[in-house]
Amino acid sequence: MPIPQFPIVDTHQHLWDPDKVRLPWLDGAGPPLAAKHWTEEYYTATEGLAIETAMYMEVDAAPDQKMQEARHILELIASGKSRTRCAILCANPGSDGFRRFVDVYRDHGVVRGFRQVLHGGSTPAGYCLTPKFIANCHYFGALGKTFDLCLRPKELSDAVKLAEACPDTRFILDHCGNADPKAFFASDDPRRGKPDHDAYQWRQDIADLAKHENVFCKISGIVARVPEKWNAEDLEPIVTHCAEAFGEERIVFGSDWPVCKLGASLKQWVEALNEIASSWSPSAQARLWRENALYIYNIPRAPELK
C-alpha cells in the first residue's frame, strides 16, 4: 500500500539515549528497544515519509532524571536541528511534587502537555481517580496543557470517570486504549493466543469515553502487539471503532516509534494505517495525519515554526 499523500504530524515520537537518561524499564529489555534511538535513527526510520513535525513523548525515565530528560529534549527542540518541535513531558498528578515540577515548564512554549504512564505493573487500578490526581488534572486545564492517558484496557472506565470529573482538561487517549489486536481475532484463529482484555468491553468503554468531548483518541501503539504474521485487516476493527466513536475531528496519528518495532517498522505501521483509512474522505484522512494534531496541540504549521 502506498504511503499517505498528506503531510504527517507524528504526535507520539519517543527518543532516548541510554548515555543521557536512565530508563529502568529498559533494563534487560534487549533488542529492538535497548539501544540508542535518537534523531539520526528516527530520520532513518521515517525516510520517504512526509513527516513535517514530530512531538516528543516522555519515556518514563527514572524518577530522579525527569528534569534531565526534559532538558535534553528542550535543548534539541531549541536547536532547530530536528523535526521534533513540541514535547509532552512526564508529570505524575498523584505525586506530592507534581505542581513544583509542572510549574517549571508551564510557560515553556514548546511543552504542549504532560503524561504519566498508568499501565505499569506497579500502578494500581483506580490510581487516576484519587482526589489528588483529579485535582491536579484540573490544574492541567487551568494551564491550557493536555494530559495523555496511557492505561490498561481493562481500566478504561477509570478514564471515563476522570474525563467526567475534569471537563475543562483536554485528555488524549494513547494507543486506542492499549487495545490488543488479538482480542478481535476469530476464536479459531491460531494466532489469537490469550488476549489480556475482552473485545466487547473495550468497544463499550471506548464508546463511553468518546461521549466526553474533552477526550481525543490517538491512533497509535496497536501494531506493537500484533502476532508475527499480521496484516492491515488485523488492525482495522480497532481503528474503525475508534474513528467511528470519536469522529473524524477527534483522532490523531502517532507512530509510537521505536516501541512500534516490537511488531513492525514505523513505515510498515504507516502503510497499514493508510490502507485502513484509504476509503475515508480526503478531509478525514488529512485530519488523521495532520490537521487534528495542529488543532488539539495548538501546533503552528511547519513554515511558521522557528
mmCIF file of C-alpha atoms in Angstrom:
data_model
loop_
_atom_site.group_PDB
_atom_site.id
_atom_site.type_symbol
_atom_site.label_atom_id
_atom_site.label_comp_id
_atom_site.label_asym_id
_atom_site.label_seq_id
_atom_site.Cartn_x
_atom_site.Cartn_y
_atom_site.Cartn_z
ATOM 1 C CA MET A 1 0.000 0.000 0.000
ATOM 2 C CA PRO A 2 1.427 3.433 -0.886
ATOM 3 C CA ILE A 3 2.318 5.862 1.842
ATOM 4 C CA PRO A 4 -0.135 8.691 2.675
ATOM 5 C CA GLN A 5 -0.268 11.592 0.253
ATOM 6 C CA PHE A 6 -0.630 14.019 3.128
ATOM 7 C CA PRO A 7 1.844 15.860 5.346
ATOM 8 C CA ILE A 8 2.156 13.988 8.658
ATOM 9 C CA VAL A 9 2.401 15.195 12.229
ATOM 10 C CA ASP A 10 3.736 12.401 14.422
ATOM 11 C CA THR A 11 2.182 13.017 17.845
ATOM 12 C CA HIS A 12 3.962 10.162 19.617
ATOM 13 C CA GLN A 13 7.695 10.095 18.979
ATOM 14 C CA HIS A 14 9.915 8.553 21.645
ATOM 15 C CA LEU A 15 13.599 9.424 21.714
ATOM 16 C CA TRP A 16 16.154 8.032 24.117
ATOM 17 C CA ASP A 17 19.851 7.646 24.545
ATOM 18 C CA PRO A 18 20.895 5.367 27.436
ATOM 19 C CA ASP A 19 24.009 7.502 27.852
ATOM 20 C CA LYS A 20 21.882 10.581 28.534
ATOM 21 C CA VAL A 21 18.944 9.361 30.646
ATOM 22 C CA ARG A 22 18.330 6.117 32.526
ATOM 23 C CA LEU A 23 15.155 4.210 31.702
ATOM 24 C CA PRO A 24 14.662 1.462 34.309
ATOM 25 C CA TRP A 25 12.091 -0.349 32.194
ATOM 26 C CA LEU A 26 14.745 -0.917 29.507
ATOM 27 C CA ASP A 27 16.898 -2.969 31.880
ATOM 28 C CA GLY A 28 17.034 -6.428 30.371
ATOM 29 C CA ALA A 29 14.721 -5.456 27.506
ATOM 30 C CA GLY A 30 17.126 -6.495 24.773
ATOM 31 C CA PRO A 31 16.547 -5.776 21.084
ATOM 32 C CA PRO A 32 14.961 -3.979 19.404
ATOM 33 C CA LEU A 33 14.474 -1.376 22.148
ATOM 34 C CA ALA A 34 17.598 -1.484 24.338
ATOM 35 C CA ALA A 35 19.705 0.751 22.114
ATOM 36 C CA LYS A 36 20.072 4.399 21.223
ATOM 37 C CA HIS A 37 17.012 5.786 19.470
ATOM 38 C CA TRP A 38 17.715 9.421 18.773
ATOM 39 C CA THR A 39 17.136 11.813 15.903
ATOM 40 C CA GLU A 40 19.512 10.081 13.499
ATOM 41 C CA GLU A 41 17.718 6.771 13.960
ATOM 42 C CA TYR A 42 14.326 8.478 13.616
ATOM 43 C CA TYR A 43 15.362 10.054 10.315
ATOM 44 C CA THR A 44 16.311 6.621 9.011
ATOM 45 C CA ALA A 45 13.044 5.086 10.192
ATOM 46 C CA THR A 46 10.958 7.824 8.530
ATOM 47 C CA GLU A 47 12.805 8.036 5.240
ATOM 48 C CA GLY A 48 10.327 8.586 2.419
ATOM 49 C CA LEU A 49 7.514 9.701 4.728
ATOM 50 C CA ALA A 50 6.261 13.290 4.674
ATOM 51 C CA ILE A 51 6.650 13.867 8.408
ATOM 52 C CA GLU A 52 6.841 17.639 8.845
ATOM 53 C CA THR A 53 6.576 17.756 12.644
ATOM 54 C CA ALA A 54 7.184 15.281 15.433
ATOM 55 C CA MET A 55 6.054 15.621 19.032
ATOM 56 C CA TYR A 56 8.301 14.086 21.652
ATOM 57 C CA MET A 57 6.528 11.796 24.106
ATOM 58 C CA GLU A 58 8.073 11.230 27.536
ATOM 59 C CA VAL A 59 9.788 7.880 28.037
ATOM 60 C CA ASP A 60 9.156 7.015 31.696
ATOM 61 C CA ALA A 61 12.655 7.932 32.825
ATOM 62 C CA ALA A 62 13.900 7.185 36.326
ATOM 63 C CA PRO A 63 12.166 9.484 38.863
ATOM 64 C CA ASP A 64 15.344 11.411 39.635
ATOM 65 C CA GLN A 65 16.025 12.028 35.930
ATOM 66 C CA LYS A 66 12.765 13.624 34.782
ATOM 67 C CA MET A 67 14.261 17.113 34.644
ATOM 68 C CA GLN A 68 17.347 15.800 32.897
ATOM 69 C CA GLU A 69 15.093 14.170 30.283
ATOM 70 C CA ALA A 70 13.233 17.456 29.816
ATOM 71 C CA ARG A 71 16.459 19.431 29.489
ATOM 72 C CA HIS A 72 17.829 17.188 26.730
ATOM 73 C CA ILE A 73 14.605 17.340 24.737
ATOM 74 C CA LEU A 74 14.066 21.074 25.124
ATOM 75 C CA GLU A 75 17.668 21.689 24.049
ATOM 76 C CA LEU A 76 17.083 19.503 20.989
ATOM 77 C CA ILE A 77 13.935 21.415 20.065
ATOM 78 C CA ALA A 78 15.633 24.777 20.614
ATOM 79 C CA SER A 79 18.472 23.775 18.287
ATOM 80 C CA GLY A 80 16.078 23.591 15.347
ATOM 81 C CA LYS A 81 18.074 20.658 14.004
ATOM 82 C CA SER A 82 15.306 18.065 14.058
ATOM 83 C CA ARG A 83 11.675 17.630 13.167
ATOM 84 C CA THR A 84 10.934 17.369 16.892
ATOM 85 C CA ARG A 85 9.299 20.722 17.595
ATOM 86 C CA CYS A 86 6.993 20.084 20.568
ATOM 87 C CA ALA A 87 7.033 17.920 23.675
ATOM 88 C CA ILE A 88 4.851 16.050 26.113
ATOM 89 C CA LEU A 89 6.773 15.768 29.379
ATOM 90 C CA CYS A 90 6.288 13.379 32.274
ATOM 91 C CA ALA A 91 4.295 14.595 35.274
ATOM 92 C CA ASN A 92 2.543 12.457 37.874
ATOM 93 C CA PRO A 93 -0.648 14.181 39.110
ATOM 94 C CA GLY A 94 -0.722 11.793 42.051
ATOM 95 C CA SER A 95 2.677 12.813 43.423
ATOM 96 C CA ASP A 96 3.442 15.397 46.106
ATOM 97 C CA GLY A 97 5.921 17.285 43.929
ATOM 98 C CA PHE A 98 3.624 17.498 40.930
ATOM 99 C CA ARG A 99 2.982 21.241 40.809
ATOM 100 C CA ARG A 100 6.593 22.199 41.556
ATOM 101 C CA PHE A 101 7.680 20.139 38.555
ATOM 102 C CA VAL A 102 4.929 21.302 36.208
ATOM 103 C CA ASP A 103 5.383 24.957 37.091
ATOM 104 C CA VAL A 104 8.961 24.839 35.804
ATOM 105 C CA TYR A 105 7.556 24.228 32.316
ATOM 106 C CA ARG A 106 4.113 25.836 32.488
ATOM 107 C CA ASP A 107 5.142 28.828 30.384
ATOM 108 C CA HIS A 108 7.531 26.974 28.093
ATOM 109 C CA GLY A 109 6.051 27.402 24.631
ATOM 110 C CA VAL A 110 7.005 24.042 23.143
ATOM 111 C CA VAL A 111 5.677 21.990 26.066
ATOM 112 C CA ARG A 112 2.168 21.151 24.931
ATOM 113 C CA GLY A 113 1.228 18.801 27.743
ATOM 114 C CA PHE A 114 2.185 16.026 30.130
ATOM 115 C CA ARG A 115 1.765 12.294 30.631
ATOM 116 C CA GLN A 116 2.075 9.737 33.407
ATOM 117 C CA VAL A 117 2.239 6.070 32.390
ATOM 118 C CA LEU A 118 -0.573 4.306 34.239
ATOM 119 C CA HIS A 119 -0.333 0.831 32.734
ATOM 120 C CA GLY A 120 2.814 -0.256 34.547
ATOM 121 C CA GLY A 121 2.562 -3.216 36.875
ATOM 122 C CA SER A 122 3.225 -1.101 39.964
ATOM 123 C CA THR A 123 0.341 1.318 39.322
ATOM 124 C CA PRO A 124 -2.886 0.110 40.949
ATOM 125 C CA ALA A 125 -6.255 0.271 39.237
ATOM 126 C CA GLY A 126 -8.114 3.426 40.204
ATOM 127 C CA TYR A 127 -4.936 5.435 40.815
ATOM 128 C CA CYS A 128 -6.096 8.182 38.445
ATOM 129 C CA LEU A 129 -9.302 8.607 40.447
ATOM 130 C CA THR A 130 -7.704 9.622 43.744
ATOM 131 C CA PRO A 131 -8.668 13.145 44.906
ATOM 132 C CA LYS A 132 -5.121 14.453 44.453
ATOM 133 C CA PHE A 133 -4.847 13.080 40.922
ATOM 134 C CA ILE A 134 -8.186 14.592 39.903
ATOM 135 C CA ALA A 135 -7.363 17.975 41.453
ATOM 136 C CA ASN A 136 -4.074 18.114 39.604
ATOM 137 C CA CYS A 137 -5.719 17.140 36.327
ATOM 138 C CA HIS A 138 -7.913 20.200 36.804
ATOM 139 C CA TYR A 139 -4.645 22.153 37.003
ATOM 140 C CA PHE A 140 -3.690 20.976 33.507
ATOM 141 C CA GLY A 141 -6.897 22.517 32.240
ATOM 142 C CA ALA A 142 -6.171 25.787 34.023
ATOM 143 C CA LEU A 143 -2.740 25.911 32.389
ATOM 144 C CA GLY A 144 -4.072 25.044 28.951
ATOM 145 C CA LYS A 145 -1.956 21.870 28.853
ATOM 146 C CA THR A 146 -3.091 18.455 27.672
ATOM 147 C CA PHE A 147 -2.780 15.186 29.569
ATOM 148 C CA ASP A 148 -2.183 11.901 27.772
ATOM 149 C CA LEU A 149 -3.926 8.848 29.203
ATOM 150 C CA CYS A 150 -1.973 5.612 28.870
ATOM 151 C CA LEU A 151 -3.661 2.908 30.897
ATOM 152 C CA ARG A 152 -4.609 -0.762 30.800
ATOM 153 C CA PRO A 153 -7.570 -1.588 28.517
ATOM 154 C CA LYS A 154 -9.483 -3.158 31.385
ATOM 155 C CA GLU A 155 -9.336 0.203 33.208
ATOM 156 C CA LEU A 156 -10.768 2.452 30.510
ATOM 157 C CA SER A 157 -13.778 3.025 32.728
ATOM 158 C CA ASP A 158 -11.394 4.908 35.060
ATOM 159 C CA ALA A 159 -10.595 7.245 32.174
ATOM 160 C CA VAL A 160 -14.312 7.822 31.632
ATOM 161 C CA LYS A 161 -14.724 8.926 35.258
ATOM 162 C CA LEU A 162 -11.621 11.123 35.136
ATOM 163 C CA ALA A 163 -12.760 12.882 31.957
ATOM 164 C CA GLU A 164 -16.160 13.454 33.506
ATOM 165 C CA ALA A 165 -14.575 14.892 36.667
ATOM 166 C CA CYS A 166 -12.322 17.287 34.687
ATOM 167 C CA PRO A 167 -14.411 18.652 31.800
ATOM 168 C CA ASP A 168 -12.107 21.637 31.258
ATOM 169 C CA THR A 169 -8.991 19.495 30.742
ATOM 170 C CA ARG A 170 -8.153 18.121 27.326
ATOM 171 C CA PHE A 171 -7.258 14.409 27.532
ATOM 172 C CA ILE A 172 -5.670 12.326 24.772
ATOM 173 C CA LEU A 173 -6.130 8.572 24.969
ATOM 174 C CA ASP A 174 -2.916 6.870 23.880
ATOM 175 C CA HIS A 175 -2.755 3.774 21.717
ATOM 176 C CA CYS A 176 -6.506 3.308 21.211
ATOM 177 C CA GLY A 177 -6.733 2.482 24.896
ATOM 178 C CA ASN A 178 -3.899 -0.061 24.555
ATOM 179 C CA ALA A 179 -6.170 -2.415 22.646
ATOM 180 C CA ASP A 180 -4.733 -5.831 21.798
ATOM 181 C CA PRO A 181 -5.411 -6.713 18.137
ATOM 182 C CA LYS A 182 -5.518 -10.405 19.017
ATOM 183 C CA ALA A 183 -8.644 -9.831 21.124
ATOM 184 C CA PHE A 184 -10.507 -9.178 17.862
ATOM 185 C CA PHE A 185 -9.338 -12.319 16.083
ATOM 186 C CA ALA A 186 -11.760 -15.182 15.471
ATOM 187 C CA SER A 187 -11.812 -17.733 18.259
ATOM 188 C CA ASP A 188 -10.392 -20.405 15.946
ATOM 189 C CA ASP A 189 -7.517 -18.218 14.731
ATOM 190 C CA PRO A 190 -4.320 -19.953 15.921
ATOM 191 C CA ARG A 191 -2.647 -16.547 16.302
ATOM 192 C CA ARG A 192 -5.161 -15.399 18.894
ATOM 193 C CA GLY A 193 -3.468 -16.807 21.987
ATOM 194 C CA LYS A 194 -4.763 -15.297 25.226
ATOM 195 C CA PRO A 195 -5.589 -11.591 24.840
ATOM 196 C CA ASP A 196 -5.456 -9.614 28.070
ATOM 197 C CA HIS A 197 -8.853 -7.982 27.589
ATOM 198 C CA ASP A 198 -12.307 -8.562 26.151
ATOM 199 C CA ALA A 199 -13.127 -7.014 22.774
ATOM 200 C CA TYR A 200 -16.769 -6.289 23.615
ATOM 201 C CA GLN A 201 -15.949 -4.454 26.841
ATOM 202 C CA TRP A 202 -13.231 -2.444 25.112
ATOM 203 C CA ARG A 203 -15.721 -1.334 22.444
ATOM 204 C CA GLN A 204 -18.219 -0.270 25.085
ATOM 205 C CA ASP A 205 -15.632 1.614 27.144
ATOM 206 C CA ILE A 206 -14.284 3.424 24.065
ATOM 207 C CA ALA A 207 -17.826 4.454 23.140
ATOM 208 C CA ASP A 208 -18.446 5.732 26.678
ATOM 209 C CA LEU A 209 -15.174 7.655 26.717
ATOM 210 C CA ALA A 210 -15.878 9.199 23.331
ATOM 211 C CA LYS A 211 -19.080 10.748 24.708
ATOM 212 C CA HIS A 212 -16.865 13.258 26.523
ATOM 213 C CA GLU A 213 -15.872 15.974 24.082
ATOM 214 C CA ASN A 214 -12.738 16.819 26.063
ATOM 215 C CA VAL A 215 -11.229 13.432 25.143
ATOM 216 C CA PHE A 216 -9.350 12.697 21.912
ATOM 217 C CA CYS A 217 -8.007 9.357 20.670
ATOM 218 C CA LYS A 218 -4.501 8.696 19.425
ATOM 219 C CA ILE A 219 -4.358 6.039 16.709
ATOM 220 C CA SER A 220 -1.066 4.556 17.750
ATOM 221 C CA GLY A 221 0.607 1.723 19.602
ATOM 222 C CA ILE A 222 -1.548 -1.183 18.445
ATOM 223 C CA VAL A 223 0.967 -2.515 15.922
ATOM 224 C CA ALA A 224 3.415 -3.232 18.752
ATOM 225 C CA ARG A 225 1.135 -6.083 19.890
ATOM 226 C CA VAL A 226 0.492 -7.877 16.594
ATOM 227 C CA PRO A 227 1.469 -11.533 16.101
ATOM 228 C CA GLU A 228 4.366 -12.411 13.840
ATOM 229 C CA LYS A 229 2.205 -12.811 10.734
ATOM 230 C CA TRP A 230 -0.178 -9.875 10.508
ATOM 231 C CA ASN A 231 -1.790 -7.537 8.004
ATOM 232 C CA ALA A 232 -3.770 -4.298 7.999
ATOM 233 C CA GLU A 233 -7.050 -6.186 8.356
ATOM 234 C CA ASP A 234 -5.928 -7.342 11.797
ATOM 235 C CA LEU A 235 -5.827 -3.712 12.972
ATOM 236 C CA GLU A 236 -8.920 -2.483 11.144
ATOM 237 C CA PRO A 237 -11.523 -3.312 13.871
ATOM 238 C CA ILE A 238 -9.674 -1.171 16.411
ATOM 239 C CA VAL A 239 -9.001 1.767 14.105
ATOM 240 C CA THR A 240 -12.520 1.783 12.666
ATOM 241 C CA HIS A 241 -14.233 1.621 16.049
ATOM 242 C CA CYS A 242 -12.126 4.480 17.425
ATOM 243 C CA ALA A 243 -12.738 6.582 14.314
ATOM 244 C CA GLU A 244 -16.478 5.978 14.450
ATOM 245 C CA ALA A 245 -16.733 6.555 18.201
ATOM 246 C CA PHE A 246 -14.647 9.738 18.361
ATOM 247 C CA GLY A 247 -15.454 11.033 14.905
ATOM 248 C CA GLU A 248 -13.014 12.306 12.320
ATOM 249 C CA GLU A 249 -12.301 15.501 14.290
ATOM 250 C CA ARG A 250 -11.016 13.800 17.469
ATOM 251 C CA ILE A 251 -8.452 11.260 16.272
ATOM 252 C CA VAL A 252 -4.737 11.778 15.605
ATOM 253 C CA PHE A 253 -1.870 9.688 14.287
ATOM 254 C CA GLY A 254 1.086 8.635 16.427
ATOM 255 C CA SER A 255 3.990 6.399 15.414
ATOM 256 C CA ASP A 256 4.938 5.177 18.892
ATOM 257 C CA TRP A 257 8.438 4.795 17.477
ATOM 258 C CA PRO A 258 10.576 2.936 18.422
ATOM 259 C CA VAL A 259 8.188 0.847 20.545
ATOM 260 C CA CYS A 260 6.273 0.066 17.354
ATOM 261 C CA LYS A 261 9.287 -2.012 16.296
ATOM 262 C CA LEU A 262 8.068 -4.784 18.594
ATOM 263 C CA GLY A 263 5.587 -5.531 15.812
ATOM 264 C CA ALA A 264 6.605 -3.579 12.719
ATOM 265 C CA SER A 265 8.756 -0.810 11.365
ATOM 266 C CA LEU A 266 7.416 2.725 11.519
ATOM 267 C CA LYS A 267 6.911 2.715 7.765
ATOM 268 C CA GLN A 268 5.012 -0.589 7.869
ATOM 269 C CA TRP A 269 2.702 0.857 10.530
ATOM 270 C CA VAL A 270 2.068 3.976 8.433
ATOM 271 C CA GLU A 271 1.386 1.853 5.354
ATOM 272 C CA ALA A 272 -1.063 -0.362 7.242
ATOM 273 C CA LEU A 273 -2.941 2.596 8.697
ATOM 274 C CA ASN A 274 -3.019 4.256 5.295
ATOM 275 C CA GLU A 275 -4.576 1.101 3.850
ATOM 276 C CA ILE A 276 -7.267 1.123 6.537
ATOM 277 C CA ALA A 277 -8.012 4.831 6.064
ATOM 278 C CA SER A 278 -7.857 4.810 2.266
ATOM 279 C CA SER A 279 -11.652 4.576 1.971
ATOM 280 C CA TRP A 280 -12.178 7.656 4.163
ATOM 281 C CA SER A 281 -12.869 11.048 2.632
ATOM 282 C CA PRO A 282 -9.803 13.151 1.789
ATOM 283 C CA SER A 283 -10.684 15.588 4.569
ATOM 284 C CA ALA A 284 -10.950 12.774 7.138
ATOM 285 C CA GLN A 285 -7.573 11.409 6.080
ATOM 286 C CA ALA A 286 -5.991 14.860 6.301
ATOM 287 C CA ARG A 287 -7.427 15.250 9.791
ATOM 288 C CA LEU A 288 -5.964 11.921 10.903
ATOM 289 C CA TRP A 289 -2.484 12.539 9.585
ATOM 290 C CA ARG A 290 -2.082 16.229 10.329
ATOM 291 C CA GLU A 291 -4.925 18.692 10.782
ATOM 292 C CA ASN A 292 -6.332 17.402 14.079
ATOM 293 C CA ALA A 293 -2.894 17.377 15.681
ATOM 294 C CA LEU A 294 -2.363 21.026 14.766
ATOM 295 C CA TYR A 295 -5.645 21.894 16.457
ATOM 296 C CA ILE A 296 -5.517 19.626 19.507
ATOM 297 C CA TYR A 297 -1.969 20.549 20.478
ATOM 298 C CA ASN A 298 -2.046 24.101 19.109
ATOM 299 C CA ILE A 299 0.915 23.409 16.824
ATOM 300 C CA PRO A 300 1.826 26.123 14.301
ATOM 301 C CA ARG A 301 2.017 24.924 10.738
ATOM 302 C CA ALA A 302 5.546 23.945 9.812
ATOM 303 C CA PRO A 303 6.519 27.050 7.783
ATOM 304 C CA GLU A 304 5.708 29.205 10.824
ATOM 305 C CA LEU A 305 7.938 27.227 13.174
ATOM 306 C CA LYS A 306 11.298 28.697 14.028
#
